[in-house]
């Protein structure tokens, strides 16, 4: 066998280097385009280790755009978790929250109007929103719990963390009363705007789903015309989610003046709910003990 000339070795070396560069450049170009597809089959921390409980996206335009409308701290993340566990289909939001994506809500990477997810979470309603979606699921939670939870969220900047001393957190900002007065009006205005949309609406109370998670979620999916595979029902882990909200132990922070203001807004919302065909058996209220009342 003849010995390779120096020029031949140089040619081969150049070809190897060139081929390597082509592979590297191709990886940079094509990998981002397919990375989304790969994540469809990722297991996130909310799934149990069972193949039948894995998650995925539907094909584009598979689902009508249904909004999960709620005020912050009303339990929407917990509801989204349960919906995903029971159906195996991701949910998303209008904001495409990167923090939520990192915490396992992989639907946050999807365009809200793609139709590949079951629900689109949204808080405030914009003027032209009726043109963007086909139906609305309104999620209500006791505003007394909502405002305390929301202040905790502001302090910790975390969806799952809680302040260790809530009184200290309030004293740090010193605007608790003004915050509650402002948020109570915003809560009423937001709920009113969603209830008066021109699109079909169904109302669910967080507390009702908390009492009977499976029954509440199946009722919500029935409204959305989503057929549930009963073999996925064991995937529902309502008690193990870090996004499940608890009744807040700091309700004594509401003075009589604040309670009067909040109750007026609650009454207005209850009246509208009845007009819209959603009468409520139980009124939202704050439980104040005699000792707490004296302290105020």
PDB file of C-alpha atoms in Angstrom:
ATOM      1  CA  UNK A   1       0.000   0.000   0.000  1.00  0.00           C
ATOM      2  CA  UNK A   2       1.408   3.364  -1.029  1.00  0.00           C
ATOM      3  CA  UNK A   3       2.161   5.892   1.654  1.00  0.00           C
ATOM      4  CA  UNK A   4      -0.209   8.901   1.893  1.00  0.00           C
ATOM      5  CA  UNK A   5       1.308  12.125   0.748  1.00  0.00           C
ATOM      6  CA  UNK A   6       1.459  15.111   3.053  1.00  0.00           C
ATOM      7  CA  UNK A   7      -1.065  16.941   0.874  1.00  0.00           C
ATOM      8  CA  UNK A   8      -3.518  14.015   1.188  1.00  0.00           C
ATOM      9  CA  UNK A   9      -3.230  14.012   4.988  1.00  0.00           C
ATOM     10  CA  UNK A  10      -3.874  17.751   5.057  1.00  0.00           C
ATOM     11  CA  UNK A  11      -6.959  17.292   2.851  1.00  0.00           C
ATOM     12  CA  UNK A  12      -8.354  14.563   5.118  1.00  0.00           C
ATOM     13  CA  UNK A  13      -7.721  16.672   8.193  1.00  0.00           C
ATOM     14  CA  UNK A  14      -9.575  19.610   6.681  1.00  0.00           C
ATOM     15  CA  UNK A  15     -12.511  17.377   5.740  1.00  0.00           C
ATOM     16  CA  UNK A  16     -12.754  16.006   9.294  1.00  0.00           C
ATOM     17  CA  UNK A  17     -12.664  19.492  10.793  1.00  0.00           C
ATOM     18  CA  UNK A  18     -15.232  20.759   8.299  1.00  0.00           C
ATOM     19  CA  UNK A  19     -17.547  17.812   9.019  1.00  0.00           C
ATOM     20  CA  UNK A  20     -17.263  18.475  12.757  1.00  0.00           C
ATOM     21  CA  UNK A  21     -18.159  22.133  12.270  1.00  0.00           C
ATOM     22  CA  UNK A  22     -21.190  21.178  10.181  1.00  0.00           C
ATOM     23  CA  UNK A  23     -22.423  18.836  12.952  1.00  0.00           C
ATOM     24  CA  UNK A  24     -21.989  21.514  15.631  1.00  0.00           C
ATOM     25  CA  UNK A  25     -23.707  24.229  13.580  1.00  0.00           C
ATOM     26  CA  UNK A  26     -26.580  21.883  12.692  1.00  0.00           C
ATOM     27  CA  UNK A  27     -27.089  21.054  16.360  1.00  0.00           C
ATOM     28  CA  UNK A  28     -27.388  24.739  17.239  1.00  0.00           C
ATOM     29  CA  UNK A  29     -29.916  25.260  14.437  1.00  0.00           C
ATOM     30  CA  UNK A  30     -32.119  22.194  14.770  1.00  0.00           C
ATOM     31  CA  UNK A  31     -32.088  21.369  18.480  1.00  0.00           C
ATOM     32  CA  UNK A  32     -34.142  24.425  19.598  1.00  0.00           C
ATOM     33  CA  UNK A  33     -36.722  23.605  16.925  1.00  0.00           C
ATOM     34  CA  UNK A  34     -37.289  20.095  18.270  1.00  0.00           C
ATOM     35  CA  UNK A  35     -36.680  20.688  21.967  1.00  0.00           C
ATOM     36  CA  UNK A  36     -40.345  21.537  22.494  1.00  0.00           C
ATOM     37  CA  UNK A  37     -41.375  18.162  21.075  1.00  0.00           C
ATOM     38  CA  UNK A  38     -38.993  16.370  23.404  1.00  0.00           C
ATOM     39  CA  UNK A  39     -40.432  18.104  26.478  1.00  0.00           C
ATOM     40  CA  UNK A  40     -43.883  16.744  25.645  1.00  0.00           C
ATOM     41  CA  UNK A  41     -42.791  13.450  27.150  1.00  0.00           C
ATOM     42  CA  UNK A  42     -41.004  14.792  30.225  1.00  0.00           C
ATOM     43  CA  UNK A  43     -42.291  13.747  33.613  1.00  0.00           C
ATOM     44  CA  UNK A  44     -42.610  16.679  35.955  1.00  0.00           C
ATOM     45  CA  UNK A  45     -42.525  16.640  39.748  1.00  0.00           C
ATOM     46  CA  UNK A  46     -46.317  16.567  40.034  1.00  0.00           C
ATOM     47  CA  UNK A  47     -46.681  13.196  38.253  1.00  0.00           C
ATOM     48  CA  UNK A  48     -46.549   9.862  40.000  1.00  0.00           C
ATOM     49  CA  UNK A  49     -44.069   7.324  38.675  1.00  0.00           C
ATOM     50  CA  UNK A  50     -46.485   5.509  36.406  1.00  0.00           C
ATOM     51  CA  UNK A  51     -46.545   5.484  32.620  1.00  0.00           C
ATOM     52  CA  UNK A  52     -50.314   5.989  32.475  1.00  0.00           C
ATOM     53  CA  UNK A  53     -49.926   9.259  34.403  1.00  0.00           C
ATOM     54  CA  UNK A  54     -47.566  10.943  31.958  1.00  0.00           C
ATOM     55  CA  UNK A  55     -48.340  14.315  30.393  1.00  0.00           C
ATOM     56  CA  UNK A  56     -48.470  15.583  26.817  1.00  0.00           C
ATOM     57  CA  UNK A  57     -49.794  18.317  24.554  1.00  0.00           C
ATOM     58  CA  UNK A  58     -52.698  17.787  22.188  1.00  0.00           C
ATOM     59  CA  UNK A  59     -52.425  18.482  18.487  1.00  0.00           C
ATOM     60  CA  UNK A  60     -52.792  22.097  17.459  1.00  0.00           C
ATOM     61  CA  UNK A  61     -56.392  23.443  17.546  1.00  0.00           C
ATOM     62  CA  UNK A  62     -57.639  20.334  19.380  1.00  0.00           C
ATOM     63  CA  UNK A  63     -59.392  22.308  22.130  1.00  0.00           C
ATOM     64  CA  UNK A  64     -61.500  25.471  22.231  1.00  0.00           C
ATOM     65  CA  UNK A  65     -59.876  28.337  24.121  1.00  0.00           C
ATOM     66  CA  UNK A  66     -61.365  28.072  27.618  1.00  0.00           C
ATOM     67  CA  UNK A  67     -60.254  30.645  30.176  1.00  0.00           C
ATOM     68  CA  UNK A  68     -59.710  29.772  33.830  1.00  0.00           C
ATOM     69  CA  UNK A  69     -60.613  33.165  35.269  1.00  0.00           C
ATOM     70  CA  UNK A  70     -59.686  33.953  38.843  1.00  0.00           C
ATOM     71  CA  UNK A  71     -58.104  36.530  41.066  1.00  0.00           C
ATOM     72  CA  UNK A  72     -54.520  35.847  42.244  1.00  0.00           C
ATOM     73  CA  UNK A  73     -54.355  33.404  45.180  1.00  0.00           C
ATOM     74  CA  UNK A  74     -57.703  31.829  44.311  1.00  0.00           C
ATOM     75  CA  UNK A  75     -56.228  28.369  43.777  1.00  0.00           C
ATOM     76  CA  UNK A  76     -55.874  28.347  39.999  1.00  0.00           C
ATOM     77  CA  UNK A  77     -52.501  26.560  40.089  1.00  0.00           C
ATOM     78  CA  UNK A  78     -53.938  23.774  42.219  1.00  0.00           C
ATOM     79  CA  UNK A  79     -56.899  23.427  39.858  1.00  0.00           C
ATOM     80  CA  UNK A  80     -54.577  23.335  36.852  1.00  0.00           C
ATOM     81  CA  UNK A  81     -52.519  20.625  38.535  1.00  0.00           C
ATOM     82  CA  UNK A  82     -55.604  18.479  39.133  1.00  0.00           C
ATOM     83  CA  UNK A  83     -56.869  19.000  35.582  1.00  0.00           C
ATOM     84  CA  UNK A  84     -53.505  17.913  34.186  1.00  0.00           C
ATOM     85  CA  UNK A  85     -53.312  14.871  36.442  1.00  0.00           C
ATOM     86  CA  UNK A  86     -56.783  13.626  35.488  1.00  0.00           C
ATOM     87  CA  UNK A  87     -56.566  14.312  31.743  1.00  0.00           C
ATOM     88  CA  UNK A  88     -52.853  13.983  30.997  1.00  0.00           C
ATOM     89  CA  UNK A  89     -53.043  17.223  28.998  1.00  0.00           C
ATOM     90  CA  UNK A  90     -51.155  20.382  29.937  1.00  0.00           C
ATOM     91  CA  UNK A  91     -52.711  23.741  30.751  1.00  0.00           C
ATOM     92  CA  UNK A  92     -51.235  27.193  30.121  1.00  0.00           C
ATOM     93  CA  UNK A  93     -51.714  30.889  30.866  1.00  0.00           C
ATOM     94  CA  UNK A  94     -51.846  34.178  28.985  1.00  0.00           C
ATOM     95  CA  UNK A  95     -48.517  35.229  30.512  1.00  0.00           C
ATOM     96  CA  UNK A  96     -46.330  32.192  29.668  1.00  0.00           C
ATOM     97  CA  UNK A  97     -44.770  32.335  33.120  1.00  0.00           C
ATOM     98  CA  UNK A  98     -41.150  31.123  33.036  1.00  0.00           C
ATOM     99  CA  UNK A  99     -41.116  30.510  36.802  1.00  0.00           C
ATOM    100  CA  UNK A 100     -44.120  28.187  36.507  1.00  0.00           C
ATOM    101  CA  UNK A 101     -42.487  26.438  33.559  1.00  0.00           C
ATOM    102  CA  UNK A 102     -39.411  25.758  35.683  1.00  0.00           C
ATOM    103  CA  UNK A 103     -41.669  24.399  38.440  1.00  0.00           C
ATOM    104  CA  UNK A 104     -43.222  21.825  36.101  1.00  0.00           C
ATOM    105  CA  UNK A 105     -46.061  23.625  34.310  1.00  0.00           C
ATOM    106  CA  UNK A 106     -44.673  22.799  30.882  1.00  0.00           C
ATOM    107  CA  UNK A 107     -47.758  24.202  29.171  1.00  0.00           C
ATOM    108  CA  UNK A 108     -46.382  27.669  29.906  1.00  0.00           C
ATOM    109  CA  UNK A 109     -44.162  27.265  26.835  1.00  0.00           C
ATOM    110  CA  UNK A 110     -47.186  26.991  24.530  1.00  0.00           C
ATOM    111  CA  UNK A 111     -48.966  29.856  22.806  1.00  0.00           C
ATOM    112  CA  UNK A 112     -52.211  30.456  24.706  1.00  0.00           C
ATOM    113  CA  UNK A 113     -54.296  30.278  21.521  1.00  0.00           C
ATOM    114  CA  UNK A 114     -52.648  27.150  20.081  1.00  0.00           C
ATOM    115  CA  UNK A 115     -55.455  24.826  21.191  1.00  0.00           C
ATOM    116  CA  UNK A 116     -52.877  22.305  22.423  1.00  0.00           C
ATOM    117  CA  UNK A 117     -53.793  22.841  26.107  1.00  0.00           C
ATOM    118  CA  UNK A 118     -57.044  22.462  28.021  1.00  0.00           C
ATOM    119  CA  UNK A 119     -57.230  25.681  30.040  1.00  0.00           C
ATOM    120  CA  UNK A 120     -55.751  29.154  29.741  1.00  0.00           C
ATOM    121  CA  UNK A 121     -55.295  30.847  33.113  1.00  0.00           C
ATOM    122  CA  UNK A 122     -56.034  34.571  33.261  1.00  0.00           C
ATOM    123  CA  UNK A 123     -56.675  37.024  36.080  1.00  0.00           C
ATOM    124  CA  UNK A 124     -57.957  40.384  34.850  1.00  0.00           C
ATOM    125  CA  UNK A 125     -60.279  40.658  31.867  1.00  0.00           C
ATOM    126  CA  UNK A 126     -59.370  42.994  29.013  1.00  0.00           C
ATOM    127  CA  UNK A 127     -61.814  44.839  26.772  1.00  0.00           C
ATOM    128  CA  UNK A 128     -61.342  42.598  23.724  1.00  0.00           C
ATOM    129  CA  UNK A 129     -61.031  39.286  25.570  1.00  0.00           C
ATOM    130  CA  UNK A 130     -64.427  38.048  24.400  1.00  0.00           C
ATOM    131  CA  UNK A 131     -63.002  37.797  20.891  1.00  0.00           C
ATOM    132  CA  UNK A 132     -60.088  35.625  22.070  1.00  0.00           C
ATOM    133  CA  UNK A 133     -61.814  32.700  23.782  1.00  0.00           C
ATOM    134  CA  UNK A 134     -64.883  30.470  23.518  1.00  0.00           C
ATOM    135  CA  UNK A 135     -65.815  29.767  27.157  1.00  0.00           C
ATOM    136  CA  UNK A 136     -65.004  30.802  30.733  1.00  0.00           C
ATOM    137  CA  UNK A 137     -64.520  28.887  33.975  1.00  0.00           C
ATOM    138  CA  UNK A 138     -64.756  31.366  36.851  1.00  0.00           C
ATOM    139  CA  UNK A 139     -62.964  30.218  40.000  1.00  0.00           C
ATOM    140  CA  UNK A 140     -64.012  31.957  43.213  1.00  0.00           C
ATOM    141  CA  UNK A 141     -62.338  31.820  46.606  1.00  0.00           C
ATOM    142  CA  UNK A 142     -63.191  33.541  49.874  1.00  0.00           C
ATOM    143  CA  UNK A 143     -61.709  37.050  49.421  1.00  0.00           C
ATOM    144  CA  UNK A 144     -60.728  37.121  53.099  1.00  0.00           C
ATOM    145  CA  UNK A 145     -58.358  34.240  52.356  1.00  0.00           C
ATOM    146  CA  UNK A 146     -57.360  35.692  48.985  1.00  0.00           C
ATOM    147  CA  UNK A 147     -56.045  38.999  50.318  1.00  0.00           C
ATOM    148  CA  UNK A 148     -53.965  37.442  53.095  1.00  0.00           C
ATOM    149  CA  UNK A 149     -52.528  34.895  50.662  1.00  0.00           C
ATOM    150  CA  UNK A 150     -51.766  37.575  48.101  1.00  0.00           C
ATOM    151  CA  UNK A 151     -49.842  39.665  50.617  1.00  0.00           C
ATOM    152  CA  UNK A 152     -47.839  36.574  51.505  1.00  0.00           C
ATOM    153  CA  UNK A 153     -47.100  36.064  47.804  1.00  0.00           C
ATOM    154  CA  UNK A 154     -45.875  39.649  47.526  1.00  0.00           C
ATOM    155  CA  UNK A 155     -43.557  39.191  50.478  1.00  0.00           C
ATOM    156  CA  UNK A 156     -42.065  35.822  49.503  1.00  0.00           C
ATOM    157  CA  UNK A 157     -42.252  36.164  45.685  1.00  0.00           C
ATOM    158  CA  UNK A 158     -43.015  32.453  45.642  1.00  0.00           C
ATOM    159  CA  UNK A 159     -46.115  30.469  44.675  1.00  0.00           C
ATOM    160  CA  UNK A 160     -45.488  27.897  47.385  1.00  0.00           C
ATOM    161  CA  UNK A 161     -43.611  29.691  50.205  1.00  0.00           C
ATOM    162  CA  UNK A 162     -45.342  31.408  53.098  1.00  0.00           C
ATOM    163  CA  UNK A 163     -44.128  34.169  55.401  1.00  0.00           C
ATOM    164  CA  UNK A 164     -43.140  32.849  58.829  1.00  0.00           C
ATOM    165  CA  UNK A 165     -44.587  35.822  60.699  1.00  0.00           C
ATOM    166  CA  UNK A 166     -47.399  37.466  58.816  1.00  0.00           C
ATOM    167  CA  UNK A 167     -47.787  40.326  61.302  1.00  0.00           C
ATOM    168  CA  UNK A 168     -44.131  41.230  60.771  1.00  0.00           C
ATOM    169  CA  UNK A 169     -44.672  41.193  57.016  1.00  0.00           C
ATOM    170  CA  UNK A 170     -47.598  43.602  57.321  1.00  0.00           C
ATOM    171  CA  UNK A 171     -45.743  45.968  59.628  1.00  0.00           C
ATOM    172  CA  UNK A 172     -42.849  46.049  57.166  1.00  0.00           C
ATOM    173  CA  UNK A 173     -44.996  47.645  54.458  1.00  0.00           C
ATOM    174  CA  UNK A 174     -47.458  49.399  56.707  1.00  0.00           C
ATOM    175  CA  UNK A 175     -50.204  49.711  54.066  1.00  0.00           C
ATOM    176  CA  UNK A 176     -52.361  46.687  54.911  1.00  0.00           C
ATOM    177  CA  UNK A 177     -55.650  48.595  55.270  1.00  0.00           C
ATOM    178  CA  UNK A 178     -55.164  50.494  52.013  1.00  0.00           C
ATOM    179  CA  UNK A 179     -54.122  47.291  50.286  1.00  0.00           C
ATOM    180  CA  UNK A 180     -57.284  45.477  51.399  1.00  0.00           C
ATOM    181  CA  UNK A 181     -59.591  48.355  50.448  1.00  0.00           C
ATOM    182  CA  UNK A 182     -58.036  48.543  46.991  1.00  0.00           C
ATOM    183  CA  UNK A 183     -58.015  44.801  46.399  1.00  0.00           C
ATOM    184  CA  UNK A 184     -61.594  44.341  47.633  1.00  0.00           C
ATOM    185  CA  UNK A 185     -62.842  46.732  44.947  1.00  0.00           C
ATOM    186  CA  UNK A 186     -60.631  45.086  42.326  1.00  0.00           C
ATOM    187  CA  UNK A 187     -61.889  41.638  43.361  1.00  0.00           C
ATOM    188  CA  UNK A 188     -65.489  42.728  42.866  1.00  0.00           C
ATOM    189  CA  UNK A 189     -64.760  44.454  39.534  1.00  0.00           C
ATOM    190  CA  UNK A 190     -62.826  41.454  38.192  1.00  0.00           C
ATOM    191  CA  UNK A 191     -65.473  38.880  39.125  1.00  0.00           C
ATOM    192  CA  UNK A 192     -68.182  41.147  37.695  1.00  0.00           C
ATOM    193  CA  UNK A 193     -66.346  41.541  34.379  1.00  0.00           C
ATOM    194  CA  UNK A 194     -65.979  37.774  33.950  1.00  0.00           C
ATOM    195  CA  UNK A 195     -69.584  37.041  34.925  1.00  0.00           C
ATOM    196  CA  UNK A 196     -70.891  39.552  32.386  1.00  0.00           C
ATOM    197  CA  UNK A 197     -68.894  38.224  29.422  1.00  0.00           C
ATOM    198  CA  UNK A 198     -70.780  37.371  26.235  1.00  0.00           C
ATOM    199  CA  UNK A 199     -69.253  33.876  26.266  1.00  0.00           C
ATOM    200  CA  UNK A 200     -70.626  30.801  28.100  1.00  0.00           C
ATOM    201  CA  UNK A 201     -69.685  30.870  31.793  1.00  0.00           C
ATOM    202  CA  UNK A 202     -69.577  28.320  34.610  1.00  0.00           C
ATOM    203  CA  UNK A 203     -68.744  29.202  38.213  1.00  0.00           C
ATOM    204  CA  UNK A 204     -66.818  27.002  40.646  1.00  0.00           C
ATOM    205  CA  UNK A 205     -65.887  27.687  44.267  1.00  0.00           C
ATOM    206  CA  UNK A 206     -62.411  26.742  45.362  1.00  0.00           C
ATOM    207  CA  UNK A 207     -63.783  25.602  48.712  1.00  0.00           C
ATOM    208  CA  UNK A 208     -66.216  23.163  47.049  1.00  0.00           C
ATOM    209  CA  UNK A 209     -63.430  21.551  45.030  1.00  0.00           C
ATOM    210  CA  UNK A 210     -61.269  21.467  48.156  1.00  0.00           C
ATOM    211  CA  UNK A 211     -63.994  19.457  49.917  1.00  0.00           C
ATOM    212  CA  UNK A 212     -64.487  17.000  47.031  1.00  0.00           C
ATOM    213  CA  UNK A 213     -61.597  17.339  44.546  1.00  0.00           C
ATOM    214  CA  UNK A 214     -62.509  14.495  42.189  1.00  0.00           C
ATOM    215  CA  UNK A 215     -66.178  15.447  42.005  1.00  0.00           C
ATOM    216  CA  UNK A 216     -65.334  19.117  41.419  1.00  0.00           C
ATOM    217  CA  UNK A 217     -62.743  18.481  38.715  1.00  0.00           C
ATOM    218  CA  UNK A 218     -64.940  15.986  36.869  1.00  0.00           C
ATOM    219  CA  UNK A 219     -67.789  18.508  36.919  1.00  0.00           C
ATOM    220  CA  UNK A 220     -65.473  21.163  35.485  1.00  0.00           C
ATOM    221  CA  UNK A 221     -64.292  18.818  32.729  1.00  0.00           C
ATOM    222  CA  UNK A 222     -67.891  17.898  31.941  1.00  0.00           C
ATOM    223  CA  UNK A 223     -68.647  21.584  31.386  1.00  0.00           C
ATOM    224  CA  UNK A 224     -65.623  21.736  29.072  1.00  0.00           C
ATOM    225  CA  UNK A 225     -66.868  18.661  27.127  1.00  0.00           C
ATOM    226  CA  UNK A 226     -63.714  16.746  27.979  1.00  0.00           C
ATOM    227  CA  UNK A 227     -64.047  12.964  28.197  1.00  0.00           C
ATOM    228  CA  UNK A 228     -62.076  11.485  31.092  1.00  0.00           C
ATOM    229  CA  UNK A 229     -60.267   8.160  30.907  1.00  0.00           C
ATOM    230  CA  UNK A 230     -61.224   6.528  34.220  1.00  0.00           C
ATOM    231  CA  UNK A 231     -57.877   4.704  34.339  1.00  0.00           C
ATOM    232  CA  UNK A 232     -56.292   8.113  35.027  1.00  0.00           C
ATOM    233  CA  UNK A 233     -58.379   8.868  38.119  1.00  0.00           C
ATOM    234  CA  UNK A 234     -55.749   7.283  40.424  1.00  0.00           C
ATOM    235  CA  UNK A 235     -53.335   9.920  39.072  1.00  0.00           C
ATOM    236  CA  UNK A 236     -55.256  12.586  40.996  1.00  0.00           C
ATOM    237  CA  UNK A 237     -53.120  13.614  43.966  1.00  0.00           C
ATOM    238  CA  UNK A 238     -55.093  16.488  45.432  1.00  0.00           C
ATOM    239  CA  UNK A 239     -53.440  16.402  48.860  1.00  0.00           C
ATOM    240  CA  UNK A 240     -49.840  16.219  47.665  1.00  0.00           C
ATOM    241  CA  UNK A 241     -49.665  19.361  45.557  1.00  0.00           C
ATOM    242  CA  UNK A 242     -47.654  22.296  46.958  1.00  0.00           C
ATOM    243  CA  UNK A 243     -50.160  24.594  45.259  1.00  0.00           C
ATOM    244  CA  UNK A 244     -53.107  23.613  47.398  1.00  0.00           C
ATOM    245  CA  UNK A 245     -54.100  26.596  49.519  1.00  0.00           C
ATOM    246  CA  UNK A 246     -55.159  26.365  53.122  1.00  0.00           C
ATOM    247  CA  UNK A 247     -57.492  28.534  55.158  1.00  0.00           C
ATOM    248  CA  UNK A 248     -55.353  31.337  56.458  1.00  0.00           C
ATOM    249  CA  UNK A 249     -54.871  31.585  60.231  1.00  0.00           C
ATOM    250  CA  UNK A 250     -54.382  35.358  60.154  1.00  0.00           C
ATOM    251  CA  UNK A 251     -57.970  36.486  59.632  1.00  0.00           C
ATOM    252  CA  UNK A 252     -57.846  38.503  62.860  1.00  0.00           C
ATOM    253  CA  UNK A 253     -55.983  41.124  60.832  1.00  0.00           C
ATOM    254  CA  UNK A 254     -59.292  42.361  59.435  1.00  0.00           C
ATOM    255  CA  UNK A 255     -60.675  45.244  61.443  1.00  0.00           C
ATOM    256  CA  UNK A 256     -64.449  45.813  61.715  1.00  0.00           C
ATOM    257  CA  UNK A 257     -64.126  48.616  59.146  1.00  0.00           C
ATOM    258  CA  UNK A 258     -62.380  46.345  56.653  1.00  0.00           C
ATOM    259  CA  UNK A 259     -64.891  43.562  57.212  1.00  0.00           C
ATOM    260  CA  UNK A 260     -67.756  45.942  56.507  1.00  0.00           C
ATOM    261  CA  UNK A 261     -66.159  47.065  53.235  1.00  0.00           C
ATOM    262  CA  UNK A 262     -65.370  43.517  52.097  1.00  0.00           C
ATOM    263  CA  UNK A 263     -68.834  42.246  53.006  1.00  0.00           C
ATOM    264  CA  UNK A 264     -70.424  44.958  50.861  1.00  0.00           C
ATOM    265  CA  UNK A 265     -68.426  43.813  47.848  1.00  0.00           C
ATOM    266  CA  UNK A 266     -69.265  40.179  48.595  1.00  0.00           C
ATOM    267  CA  UNK A 267     -72.978  41.006  48.719  1.00  0.00           C
ATOM    268  CA  UNK A 268     -72.773  42.713  45.329  1.00  0.00           C
ATOM    269  CA  UNK A 269     -71.058  39.672  43.797  1.00  0.00           C
ATOM    270  CA  UNK A 270     -73.589  37.279  45.367  1.00  0.00           C
ATOM    271  CA  UNK A 271     -76.461  39.291  43.908  1.00  0.00           C
ATOM    272  CA  UNK A 272     -74.898  39.148  40.444  1.00  0.00           C
ATOM    273  CA  UNK A 273     -74.253  35.420  40.794  1.00  0.00           C
ATOM    274  CA  UNK A 274     -77.936  34.859  41.540  1.00  0.00           C
ATOM    275  CA  UNK A 275     -78.988  36.988  38.564  1.00  0.00           C
ATOM    276  CA  UNK A 276     -76.674  34.934  36.325  1.00  0.00           C
ATOM    277  CA  UNK A 277     -78.126  31.666  37.610  1.00  0.00           C
ATOM    278  CA  UNK A 278     -75.433  30.731  40.119  1.00  0.00           C
ATOM    279  CA  UNK A 279     -77.053  31.138  43.552  1.00  0.00           C
ATOM    280  CA  UNK A 280     -74.703  30.382  46.447  1.00  0.00           C
ATOM    281  CA  UNK A 281     -75.832  28.374  49.470  1.00  0.00           C
ATOM    282  CA  UNK A 282     -73.152  29.758  51.723  1.00  0.00           C
ATOM    283  CA  UNK A 283     -71.909  33.339  52.031  1.00  0.00           C
ATOM    284  CA  UNK A 284     -68.211  34.063  52.193  1.00  0.00           C
ATOM    285  CA  UNK A 285     -67.283  35.417  55.604  1.00  0.00           C
ATOM    286  CA  UNK A 286     -64.474  35.751  58.100  1.00  0.00           C
ATOM    287  CA  UNK A 287     -64.560  33.736  61.299  1.00  0.00           C
ATOM    288  CA  UNK A 288     -63.738  36.009  64.232  1.00  0.00           C
ATOM    289  CA  UNK A 289     -63.593  34.640  67.754  1.00  0.00           C
ATOM    290  CA  UNK A 290     -64.661  36.683  70.788  1.00  0.00           C
ATOM    291  CA  UNK A 291     -61.019  37.102  71.844  1.00  0.00           C
ATOM    292  CA  UNK A 292     -60.068  38.392  68.421  1.00  0.00           C
ATOM    293  CA  UNK A 293     -63.030  40.771  68.381  1.00  0.00           C
ATOM    294  CA  UNK A 294     -61.932  42.274  71.693  1.00  0.00           C
ATOM    295  CA  UNK A 295     -58.404  42.686  70.417  1.00  0.00           C
ATOM    296  CA  UNK A 296     -59.678  44.762  67.496  1.00  0.00           C
TER     297      UNK A 296
END
